[in-house]
Amino acid sequence: MPRERSFIMIKPDGVQRGLVGEIIARFEKRGFKLVAMKFVHASKEHLSKHYADLAGRPFFNGLVDYMSSGPVVPMVWEGTDVVNTGRTIIGATNPLQSAPGTIRADYCIQVGRNVIHGSDAVASAEKEINLWFKPEEIADYKSCAESWIYED
């Protein structure tokens, strides 16, 4: 399978609870490559663009308010099937429905404080990456561990 990129963002509750390193470690241990990362306090305007597909939902304003309440850590991860596998690592949107061992099962109880966002498709990942990162902010490099992770 060709390698793809996914957008992963640690939400304000994940940052405040000191879970940034643990979350990064889970993706690294799986074999994915971190190619971009920021630590930012996003504006409501920027977050409204990010969550534009949810604009008609009753929880939209609360979501934007919450996401702008503290710093977030947007990241770009690269690897084979990283979008789908990343969603598996993260767990179900509702933490109480997440499989044991997922980030949300291990660290969350409520949907409104589920510590992490992950792209749900390759197309949405591309859109989210372009919203949060300029092309020059994404590192293009070959990891020295790549031959130990991939057969090709």
Tab-separated table of N, CA, C and O in Angstrom, residues 14-140:
chain	number	residue	atom	x	y	z
A	14	GLY	N	-6.156	16.977	26.505
A	14	GLY	CA	-4.966	16.131	26.410
A	14	GLY	C	-3.700	16.886	26.762
A	14	GLY	O	-2.809	16.353	27.431
A	15	VAL	N	-3.625	18.143	26.312
A	15	VAL	CA	-2.468	18.985	26.643
A	15	VAL	C	-2.439	19.251	28.147
A	15	VAL	O	-1.413	19.060	28.811
A	16	GLN	N	-3.571	19.701	28.696
A	16	GLN	CA	-3.634	20.056	30.117
A	16	GLN	C	-3.345	18.859	31.029
A	16	GLN	O	-2.785	19.027	32.108
A	17	ARG	N	-3.702	17.682	30.592
A	17	ARG	CA	-3.496	16.486	31.405
A	17	ARG	C	-2.120	15.861	31.213
A	17	ARG	O	-1.808	14.826	31.794
A	18	GLY	N	-1.279	16.475	30.387
A	18	GLY	CA	0.084	15.983	30.203
A	18	GLY	C	0.177	14.691	29.405
A	18	GLY	O	1.068	13.878	29.650
A	19	LEU	N	-0.705	14.527	28.415
A	19	LEU	CA	-0.729	13.295	27.634
A	19	LEU	C	-0.029	13.406	26.286
A	19	LEU	O	-0.021	12.439	25.518
A	20	VAL	N	0.572	14.547	25.989
A	20	VAL	CA	1.191	14.763	24.676
A	20	VAL	C	2.258	13.704	24.385
A	20	VAL	O	2.236	13.057	23.336
A	21	GLY	N	3.174	13.504	25.301
A	21	GLY	CA	4.250	12.534	25.084
A	21	GLY	C	3.741	11.113	24.924
A	21	GLY	O	4.209	10.363	24.064
A	22	GLU	N	2.758	10.731	25.743
A	22	GLU	CA	2.180	9.391	25.668
A	22	GLU	C	1.510	9.149	24.314
A	22	GLU	O	1.665	8.089	23.709
A	23	ILE	N	0.792	10.150	23.839
A	23	ILE	CA	0.099	10.005	22.552
A	23	ILE	C	1.107	9.919	21.409
A	23	ILE	O	0.990	9.053	20.531
A	24	ILE	N	2.105	10.781	21.421
A	24	ILE	CA	3.147	10.716	20.395
A	24	ILE	C	3.830	9.355	20.426
A	24	ILE	O	4.054	8.727	19.390
A	25	ALA	N	4.131	8.867	21.611
A	25	ALA	CA	4.813	7.577	21.746
A	25	ALA	C	4.008	6.436	21.133
A	25	ALA	O	4.584	5.533	20.518
A	26	ARG	N	2.700	6.467	21.278
A	26	ARG	CA	1.875	5.388	20.715
A	26	ARG	C	1.984	5.339	19.195
A	26	ARG	O	2.055	4.263	18.608
A	27	PHE	N	1.993	6.499	18.549
A	27	PHE	CA	2.123	6.528	17.092
A	27	PHE	C	3.537	6.132	16.666
A	27	PHE	O	3.718	5.410	15.688
A	28	GLU	N	4.529	6.600	17.402
A	28	GLU	CA	5.914	6.236	17.081
A	28	GLU	C	6.144	4.742	17.264
A	28	GLU	O	6.771	4.091	16.417
A	29	LYS	N	5.655	4.186	18.359
A	29	LYS	CA	5.853	2.757	18.626
A	29	LYS	C	5.187	1.896	17.561
A	29	LYS	O	5.661	0.799	17.269
A	30	ARG	N	4.099	2.381	16.998
A	30	ARG	CA	3.418	1.643	15.939
A	30	ARG	C	4.252	1.631	14.652
A	30	ARG	O	4.106	0.766	13.812
A	31	GLY	N	5.127	2.623	14.502
A	31	GLY	CA	5.989	2.690	13.324
A	31	GLY	C	5.697	3.855	12.408
A	31	GLY	O	6.314	3.992	11.348
A	32	PHE	N	4.769	4.731	12.813
A	32	PHE	CA	4.463	5.894	11.985
A	32	PHE	C	5.506	6.977	12.187
A	32	PHE	O	6.145	7.060	13.232
A	33	LYS	N	5.651	7.812	11.172
A	33	LYS	CA	6.673	8.854	11.162
A	33	LYS	C	6.024	10.219	11.356
A	33	LYS	O	5.136	10.607	10.604
A	34	LEU	N	6.477	10.953	12.357
A	34	LEU	CA	6.019	12.313	12.608
A	34	LEU	C	6.735	13.239	11.632
A	34	LEU	O	7.966	13.284	11.596
A	35	VAL	N	5.953	13.979	10.813
A	35	VAL	CA	6.569	14.857	9.820
A	35	VAL	C	6.251	16.332	10.046
A	35	VAL	O	6.832	17.196	9.397
A	36	ALA	N	5.322	16.622	10.978
A	36	ALA	CA	5.025	18.018	11.314
A	36	ALA	C	4.322	18.060	12.669
A	36	ALA	O	3.535	17.178	12.995
A	37	MET	N	4.618	19.130	13.435
A	37	MET	CA	3.987	19.303	14.737
A	37	MET	C	4.098	20.759	15.171
A	37	MET	O	5.107	21.419	14.909
A	38	LYS	N	3.042	21.244	15.825
A	38	LYS	CA	3.015	22.601	16.373
A	38	LYS	C	2.398	22.548	17.767
A	38	LYS	O	1.690	21.603	18.103
A	39	PHE	N	2.631	23.593	18.519
A	39	PHE	CA	1.966	23.796	19.811
A	39	PHE	C	1.346	25.177	19.699
A	39	PHE	O	2.064	26.176	19.651
A	40	VAL	N	0.010	25.236	19.584
A	40	VAL	CA	-0.655	26.511	19.293
A	40	VAL	C	-1.922	26.692	20.120
A	40	VAL	O	-2.542	25.724	20.556
A	41	HIS	N	-2.273	27.938	20.298
A	41	HIS	CA	-3.572	28.295	20.879
A	41	HIS	C	-4.394	28.805	19.697
A	41	HIS	O	-4.258	29.956	19.288
A	42	ALA	N	-5.221	27.922	19.139
A	42	ALA	CA	-5.947	28.223	17.902
A	42	ALA	C	-7.097	29.194	18.143
A	42	ALA	O	-7.740	29.165	19.196
A	43	SER	N	-7.352	30.025	17.162
A	43	SER	CA	-8.453	30.988	17.245
A	43	SER	C	-9.789	30.295	16.957
A	43	SER	O	-9.840	29.245	16.311
A	44	LYS	N	-10.870	30.926	17.401
A	44	LYS	CA	-12.206	30.401	17.113
A	44	LYS	C	-12.451	30.373	15.610
A	44	LYS	O	-13.089	29.453	15.094
A	45	GLU	N	-11.946	31.382	14.910
A	45	GLU	CA	-12.114	31.437	13.457
A	45	GLU	C	-11.448	30.232	12.785
A	45	GLU	O	-12.032	29.578	11.924
A	46	HIS	N	-10.222	29.938	13.196
A	46	HIS	CA	-9.494	28.809	12.613
A	46	HIS	C	-10.195	27.484	12.939
A	46	HIS	O	-10.356	26.621	12.072
A	47	LEU	N	-10.624	27.338	14.167
A	47	LEU	CA	-11.305	26.114	14.582
A	47	LEU	C	-12.663	25.960	13.899
A	47	LEU	O	-13.090	24.845	13.604
A	48	SER	N	-13.332	27.076	13.626
A	48	SER	CA	-14.600	27.024	12.896
A	48	SER	C	-14.385	26.486	11.486
A	48	SER	O	-15.219	25.744	10.957
A	49	LYS	N	-13.257	26.832	10.873
A	49	LYS	CA	-12.916	26.280	9.561
A	49	LYS	C	-12.624	24.786	9.672
A	49	LYS	O	-13.051	23.993	8.838
A	50	HIS	N	-11.885	24.424	10.713
A	50	HIS	CA	-11.529	23.015	10.904
A	50	HIS	C	-12.780	22.143	11.076
A	50	HIS	O	-12.869	21.057	10.511
A	51	TYR	N	-13.720	22.618	11.870
A	51	TYR	CA	-14.940	21.854	12.158
A	51	TYR	C	-16.132	22.314	11.313
A	51	TYR	O	-17.281	22.089	11.700
A	52	ALA	N	-15.894	22.898	10.153
A	52	ALA	CA	-16.962	23.430	9.297
A	52	ALA	C	-18.019	22.382	8.955
A	52	ALA	O	-19.203	22.706	8.849
A	53	ASP	N	-17.616	21.130	8.820
A	53	ASP	CA	-18.586	20.070	8.486
A	53	ASP	C	-19.584	19.817	9.623
A	53	ASP	O	-20.617	19.187	9.415
A	54	LEU	N	-19.301	20.330	10.813
A	54	LEU	CA	-20.199	20.165	11.966
A	54	LEU	C	-20.964	21.442	12.289
A	54	LEU	O	-21.676	21.505	13.297
A	55	ALA	N	-20.845	22.453	11.441
A	55	ALA	CA	-21.413	23.783	11.727
A	55	ALA	C	-22.909	23.769	12.014
A	55	ALA	O	-23.392	24.573	12.795
A	56	GLY	N	-23.653	22.872	11.443
A	56	GLY	CA	-25.094	22.828	11.661
A	56	GLY	C	-25.517	22.041	12.894
A	56	GLY	O	-26.700	21.999	13.232
A	57	ARG	N	-24.578	21.431	13.568
A	57	ARG	CA	-24.899	20.592	14.716
A	57	ARG	C	-25.083	21.445	15.969
A	57	ARG	O	-24.436	22.484	16.126
A	58	PRO	N	-25.946	21.021	16.898
A	58	PRO	CA	-26.224	21.826	18.092
A	58	PRO	C	-25.017	22.019	19.011
A	58	PRO	O	-24.952	22.998	19.753
A	59	PHE	N	-24.036	21.139	18.941
A	59	PHE	CA	-22.864	21.229	19.813
A	59	PHE	C	-21.713	22.040	19.208
A	59	PHE	O	-20.676	22.219	19.847
A	60	PHE	N	-21.891	22.550	17.983
A	60	PHE	CA	-20.802	23.219	17.262
A	60	PHE	C	-20.180	24.371	18.049
A	60	PHE	O	-18.956	24.415	18.223
A	61	ASN	N	-20.989	25.321	18.520
A	61	ASN	CA	-20.433	26.482	19.227
A	61	ASN	C	-19.687	26.073	20.487
A	61	ASN	O	-18.611	26.609	20.785
A	62	GLY	N	-20.228	25.121	21.226
A	62	GLY	CA	-19.549	24.625	22.419
A	62	GLY	C	-18.230	23.959	22.085
A	62	GLY	O	-17.243	24.102	22.810
A	63	LEU	N	-18.203	23.220	20.978
A	63	LEU	CA	-16.971	22.558	20.530
A	63	LEU	C	-15.902	23.587	20.195
A	63	LEU	O	-14.750	23.474	20.642
A	64	VAL	N	-16.264	24.605	19.437
A	64	VAL	CA	-15.306	25.650	19.062
A	64	VAL	C	-14.835	26.401	20.304
A	64	VAL	O	-13.637	26.675	20.452
A	65	ASP	N	-15.754	26.726	21.211
A	65	ASP	CA	-15.365	27.397	22.460
A	65	ASP	C	-14.383	26.545	23.241
A	65	ASP	O	-13.366	27.031	23.728
A	66	TYR	N	-14.689	25.259	23.367
A	66	TYR	CA	-13.818	24.361	24.112
A	66	TYR	C	-12.439	24.235	23.450
A	66	TYR	O	-11.404	24.343	24.107
A	67	MET	N	-12.428	24.019	22.147
A	67	MET	CA	-11.158	23.820	21.446
A	67	MET	C	-10.285	25.067	21.461
A	67	MET	O	-9.059	24.970	21.368
A	68	SER	N	-10.889	26.238	21.623
A	68	SER	CA	-10.105	27.483	21.692
A	68	SER	C	-9.783	27.858	23.141
A	68	SER	O	-9.181	28.896	23.380
A	69	SER	N	-10.129	27.010	24.099
A	69	SER	CA	-9.925	27.324	25.518
A	69	SER	C	-8.496	27.104	25.996
A	69	SER	O	-8.138	27.510	27.094
A	70	GLY	N	-7.686	26.459	25.205
A	70	GLY	CA	-6.300	26.193	25.595
A	70	GLY	C	-5.505	25.727	24.399
A	70	GLY	O	-6.044	25.545	23.305
A	71	PRO	N	-4.217	25.504	24.589
A	71	PRO	CA	-3.370	25.079	23.476
A	71	PRO	C	-3.702	23.676	22.998
A	71	PRO	O	-4.198	22.839	23.759
A	72	VAL	N	-3.429	23.455	21.714
A	72	VAL	CA	-3.587	22.160	21.065
A	72	VAL	C	-2.269	21.786	20.388
A	72	VAL	O	-1.400	22.648	20.187
A	73	VAL	N	-2.131	20.522	20.045
A	73	VAL	CA	-0.924	20.056	19.359
A	73	VAL	C	-1.333	19.379	18.052
A	73	VAL	O	-1.650	18.185	18.024
A	74	PRO	N	-1.376	20.147	16.952
A	74	PRO	CA	-1.656	19.548	15.644
A	74	PRO	C	-0.396	18.877	15.096
A	74	PRO	O	0.717	19.393	15.258
A	75	MET	N	-0.602	17.720	14.473
A	75	MET	CA	0.523	16.944	13.959
A	75	MET	C	0.166	16.313	12.617
A	75	MET	O	-1.010	16.106	12.326
A	76	VAL	N	1.187	15.968	11.860
A	76	VAL	CA	1.024	15.186	10.635
A	76	VAL	C	1.867	13.926	10.802
A	76	VAL	O	3.063	14.004	11.093
A	77	TRP	N	1.212	12.790	10.626
A	77	TRP	CA	1.865	11.493	10.714
A	77	TRP	C	1.823	10.831	9.345
A	77	TRP	O	0.853	10.985	8.612
A	78	GLU	N	2.869	10.079	9.034
A	78	GLU	CA	2.994	9.455	7.724
A	78	GLU	C	3.232	7.961	7.874
A	78	GLU	O	3.935	7.529	8.791
A	79	GLY	N	2.638	7.185	6.967
A	79	GLY	CA	2.867	5.744	6.952
A	79	GLY	C	1.793	5.023	6.178
A	79	GLY	O	0.792	5.604	5.758
A	80	THR	N	1.964	3.741	6.015
A	80	THR	CA	0.996	2.920	5.311
A	80	THR	C	-0.286	2.815	6.128
A	80	THR	O	-0.249	2.468	7.304
A	81	ASP	N	-1.410	3.167	5.503
A	81	ASP	CA	-2.737	3.095	6.114
A	81	ASP	C	-2.815	3.865	7.435
A	81	ASP	O	-3.543	3.489	8.352
A	82	VAL	N	-2.092	4.969	7.539
A	82	VAL	CA	-2.033	5.724	8.795
A	82	VAL	C	-3.377	6.326	9.187
A	82	VAL	O	-3.662	6.473	10.377
A	83	VAL	N	-4.230	6.663	8.224
A	83	VAL	CA	-5.528	7.245	8.573
A	83	VAL	C	-6.378	6.221	9.319
A	83	VAL	O	-6.839	6.479	10.436
A	84	ASN	N	-6.580	5.055	8.720
A	84	ASN	CA	-7.407	4.026	9.367
A	84	ASN	C	-6.761	3.479	10.635
A	84	ASN	O	-7.431	3.292	11.654
A	85	THR	N	-5.487	3.216	10.577
A	85	THR	CA	-4.802	2.677	11.750
A	85	THR	C	-4.765	3.720	12.868
A	85	THR	O	-4.940	3.383	14.043
A	86	GLY	N	-4.582	4.980	12.501
A	86	GLY	CA	-4.609	6.048	13.498
A	86	GLY	C	-5.937	6.113	14.215
A	86	GLY	O	-5.998	6.276	15.439
A	87	ARG	N	-7.031	5.959	13.470
A	87	ARG	CA	-8.368	5.952	14.082
A	87	ARG	C	-8.514	4.768	15.038
A	87	ARG	O	-9.153	4.871	16.080
A	88	THR	N	-7.905	3.643	14.690
A	88	THR	CA	-7.952	2.476	15.571
A	88	THR	C	-7.164	2.740	16.856
A	88	THR	O	-7.613	2.403	17.952
A	89	ILE	N	-5.995	3.348	16.736
A	89	ILE	CA	-5.180	3.697	17.909
A	89	ILE	C	-5.940	4.654	18.815
A	89	ILE	O	-5.899	4.534	20.038
A	90	ILE	N	-6.656	5.598	18.213
A	90	ILE	CA	-7.397	6.620	18.958
A	90	ILE	C	-8.605	6.018	19.675
A	90	ILE	O	-8.844	6.301	20.839
A	91	GLY	N	-9.390	5.217	18.981
A	91	GLY	CA	-10.605	4.642	19.553
A	91	GLY	C	-11.847	5.389	19.101
A	91	GLY	O	-11.770	6.416	18.433
A	92	ALA	N	-12.997	4.876	19.493
A	92	ALA	CA	-14.287	5.456	19.099
A	92	ALA	C	-14.448	6.862	19.667
A	92	ALA	O	-13.899	7.185	20.718
A	93	THR	N	-15.225	7.687	18.965
A	93	THR	CA	-15.481	9.060	19.411
A	93	THR	C	-16.008	9.078	20.837
A	93	THR	O	-15.587	9.897	21.648
A	94	ASN	N	-16.897	8.175	21.143
A	94	ASN	CA	-17.399	8.037	22.514
A	94	ASN	C	-16.438	7.127	23.266
A	94	ASN	O	-16.367	5.924	22.999
A	95	PRO	N	-15.691	7.670	24.223
A	95	PRO	CA	-14.698	6.861	24.935
A	95	PRO	C	-15.261	5.604	25.586
A	95	PRO	O	-14.571	4.593	25.693
A	96	LEU	N	-16.511	5.652	26.002
A	96	LEU	CA	-17.115	4.486	26.651
A	96	LEU	C	-17.358	3.343	25.668
A	96	LEU	O	-17.581	2.209	26.086
A	97	GLN	N	-17.287	3.646	24.365
A	97	GLN	CA	-17.440	2.620	23.333
A	97	GLN	C	-16.097	2.242	22.699
A	97	GLN	O	-16.046	1.449	21.768
A	98	SER	N	-15.019	2.810	23.204
A	98	SER	CA	-13.690	2.546	22.652
A	98	SER	C	-13.152	1.207	23.132
A	98	SER	O	-13.360	0.812	24.286
A	99	ALA	N	-12.446	0.538	22.252
A	99	ALA	CA	-11.842	-0.755	22.593
A	99	ALA	C	-10.745	-0.564	23.642
A	99	ALA	O	-10.038	0.452	23.630
A	100	PRO	N	-10.604	-1.528	24.539
A	100	PRO	CA	-9.528	-1.456	25.537
A	100	PRO	C	-8.173	-1.288	24.852
A	100	PRO	O	-7.919	-1.862	23.794
A	101	GLY	N	-7.331	-0.475	25.443
A	101	GLY	CA	-6.000	-0.236	24.897
A	101	GLY	C	-5.914	0.943	23.947
A	101	GLY	O	-4.818	1.354	23.578
A	102	THR	N	-7.049	1.499	23.532
A	102	THR	CA	-7.012	2.685	22.687
A	102	THR	C	-6.778	3.912	23.560
A	102	THR	O	-6.960	3.869	24.785
A	103	ILE	N	-6.376	5.007	22.939
A	103	ILE	CA	-6.124	6.240	23.682
A	103	ILE	C	-7.373	6.675	24.435
A	103	ILE	O	-7.315	6.970	25.633
A	104	ARG	N	-8.496	6.698	23.748
A	104	ARG	CA	-9.724	7.170	24.399
A	104	ARG	C	-10.212	6.214	25.481
A	104	ARG	O	-10.736	6.652	26.500
A	105	ALA	N	-10.050	4.918	25.299
A	105	ALA	CA	-10.452	3.971	26.352
A	105	ALA	C	-9.565	4.133	27.580
A	105	ALA	O	-10.030	4.032	28.712
A	106	ASP	N	-8.293	4.400	27.360
A	106	ASP	CA	-7.352	4.504	28.469
A	106	ASP	C	-7.424	5.830	29.216
A	106	ASP	O	-7.117	5.881	30.406
A	107	TYR	N	-7.820	6.922	28.520
A	107	TYR	CA	-7.703	8.242	29.134
A	107	TYR	C	-8.968	9.078	29.173
A	107	TYR	O	-8.920	10.222	29.627
A	108	CYS	N	-10.103	8.572	28.706
A	108	CYS	CA	-11.286	9.422	28.584
A	108	CYS	C	-12.544	8.744	29.119
A	108	CYS	O	-12.620	7.520	29.184
A	109	ILE	N	-13.521	9.583	29.432
A	109	ILE	CA	-14.828	9.098	29.865
A	109	ILE	C	-15.941	9.703	29.026
A	109	ILE	O	-16.869	9.016	28.640
A	110	GLN	N	-15.851	11.001	28.709
A	110	GLN	CA	-16.919	11.684	27.987
A	110	GLN	C	-16.481	12.131	26.601
A	110	GLN	O	-15.318	12.468	26.380
A	111	VAL	N	-17.456	12.178	25.676
A	111	VAL	CA	-17.200	12.610	24.301
A	111	VAL	C	-16.611	14.019	24.268
A	111	VAL	O	-15.690	14.293	23.501
A	112	GLY	N	-17.135	14.903	25.091
A	112	GLY	CA	-16.682	16.291	25.097
A	112	GLY	C	-15.278	16.505	25.618
A	112	GLY	O	-14.732	17.605	25.528
A	113	ARG	N	-14.674	15.475	26.166
A	113	ARG	CA	-13.295	15.526	26.652
A	113	ARG	C	-12.595	14.241	26.223
A	113	ARG	O	-12.146	13.449	27.033
A	114	ASN	N	-12.485	14.065	24.893
A	114	ASN	CA	-11.918	12.822	24.376
A	114	ASN	C	-10.493	12.966	23.860
A	114	ASN	O	-10.023	12.190	23.053
A	115	VAL	N	-9.775	13.940	24.327
A	115	VAL	CA	-8.340	14.246	24.217
A	115	VAL	C	-7.702	14.323	22.829
A	115	VAL	O	-6.614	14.869	22.714
A	116	ILE	N	-8.320	13.792	21.793
A	116	ILE	CA	-7.606	13.716	20.515
A	116	ILE	C	-8.565	13.740	19.326
A	116	ILE	O	-9.686	13.242	19.413
A	117	HIS	N	-8.103	14.333	18.246
A	117	HIS	CA	-8.822	14.324	16.967
A	117	HIS	C	-7.953	13.590	15.964
A	117	HIS	O	-6.735	13.761	15.937
A	118	GLY	N	-8.579	12.788	15.110
A	118	GLY	CA	-7.861	12.131	14.028
A	118	GLY	C	-8.678	12.178	12.754
A	118	GLY	O	-9.901	12.021	12.794
A	119	SER	N	-8.032	12.402	11.652
A	119	SER	CA	-8.721	12.426	10.353
A	119	SER	C	-9.477	11.129	10.143
A	119	SER	O	-9.008	10.054	10.512
A	120	ASP	N	-10.654	11.240	9.514
A	120	ASP	CA	-11.477	10.055	9.290
A	120	ASP	C	-11.346	9.484	7.871
A	120	ASP	O	-11.910	8.436	7.583
A	121	ALA	N	-10.624	10.170	7.002
A	121	ALA	CA	-10.425	9.703	5.623
A	121	ALA	C	-9.199	10.406	5.040
A	121	ALA	O	-8.788	11.459	5.541
A	122	VAL	N	-8.641	9.852	4.000
A	122	VAL	CA	-7.465	10.459	3.362
A	122	VAL	C	-7.794	11.867	2.862
A	122	VAL	O	-7.006	12.791	3.027
A	123	ALA	N	-8.975	12.044	2.280
A	123	ALA	CA	-9.370	13.358	1.756
A	123	ALA	C	-9.502	14.385	2.876
A	123	ALA	O	-9.044	15.526	2.733
A	124	SER	N	-10.106	14.016	3.990
A	124	SER	CA	-10.229	14.972	5.100
A	124	SER	C	-8.864	15.237	5.729
A	124	SER	O	-8.589	16.355	6.174
A	125	ALA	N	-7.990	14.244	5.748
A	125	ALA	CA	-6.633	14.451	6.264
A	125	ALA	C	-5.906	15.506	5.444
A	125	ALA	O	-5.283	16.420	5.991
A	126	GLU	N	-6.018	15.404	4.135
A	126	GLU	CA	-5.367	16.376	3.252
A	126	GLU	C	-5.901	17.785	3.505
A	126	GLU	O	-5.144	18.741	3.615
A	127	LYS	N	-7.209	17.903	3.636
A	127	LYS	CA	-7.839	19.194	3.898
A	127	LYS	C	-7.374	19.765	5.246
A	127	LYS	O	-6.998	20.934	5.352
A	128	GLU	N	-7.366	18.929	6.273
A	128	GLU	CA	-6.958	19.377	7.609
A	128	GLU	C	-5.478	19.743	7.651
A	128	GLU	O	-5.099	20.756	8.248
A	129	ILE	N	-4.651	18.948	7.017
A	129	ILE	CA	-3.217	19.248	6.973
A	129	ILE	C	-2.989	20.602	6.304
A	129	ILE	O	-2.224	21.428	6.798
A	130	ASN	N	-3.670	20.845	5.182
A	130	ASN	CA	-3.516	22.120	4.475
A	130	ASN	C	-4.033	23.306	5.274
A	130	ASN	O	-3.544	24.428	5.106
A	131	LEU	N	-5.006	23.075	6.138
A	131	LEU	CA	-5.531	24.149	6.983
A	131	LEU	C	-4.554	24.515	8.104
A	131	LEU	O	-4.420	25.682	8.462
A	132	TRP	N	-3.853	23.548	8.630
A	132	TRP	CA	-2.999	23.767	9.801
A	132	TRP	C	-1.514	23.961	9.476
A	132	TRP	O	-0.782	24.530	10.277
A	133	PHE	N	-1.068	23.480	8.318
A	133	PHE	CA	0.367	23.530	7.997
A	133	PHE	C	0.617	24.062	6.596
A	133	PHE	O	-0.095	23.700	5.650
A	134	LYS	N	1.659	24.872	6.464
A	134	LYS	CA	2.158	25.288	5.158
A	134	LYS	C	3.028	24.145	4.633
A	134	LYS	O	3.622	23.410	5.425
A	135	PRO	N	3.144	23.997	3.317
A	135	PRO	CA	3.964	22.893	2.781
A	135	PRO	C	5.380	22.867	3.341
A	135	PRO	O	5.919	21.787	3.618
A	136	GLU	N	5.966	24.016	3.536
A	136	GLU	CA	7.353	24.062	4.036
A	136	GLU	C	7.471	23.688	5.517
A	136	GLU	O	8.576	23.504	6.031
A	137	GLU	N	6.354	23.555	6.205
A	137	GLU	CA	6.373	23.148	7.613
A	137	GLU	C	6.309	21.622	7.778
A	137	GLU	O	6.379	21.119	8.887
A	138	ILE	N	6.188	20.913	6.676
A	138	ILE	CA	6.115	19.451	6.713
A	138	ILE	C	7.457	18.889	6.244
A	138	ILE	O	7.896	19.151	5.127
A	139	ALA	N	8.112	18.145	7.124
A	139	ALA	CA	9.436	17.603	6.828
A	139	ALA	C	9.323	16.395	5.909
A	139	ALA	O	8.479	15.519	6.113
A	140	ASP	N	10.164	16.374	4.904
A	140	ASP	CA	10.233	15.241	3.989
A	140	ASP	C	11.588	14.578	4.222
A	140	ASP	O	12.624	15.118	3.845
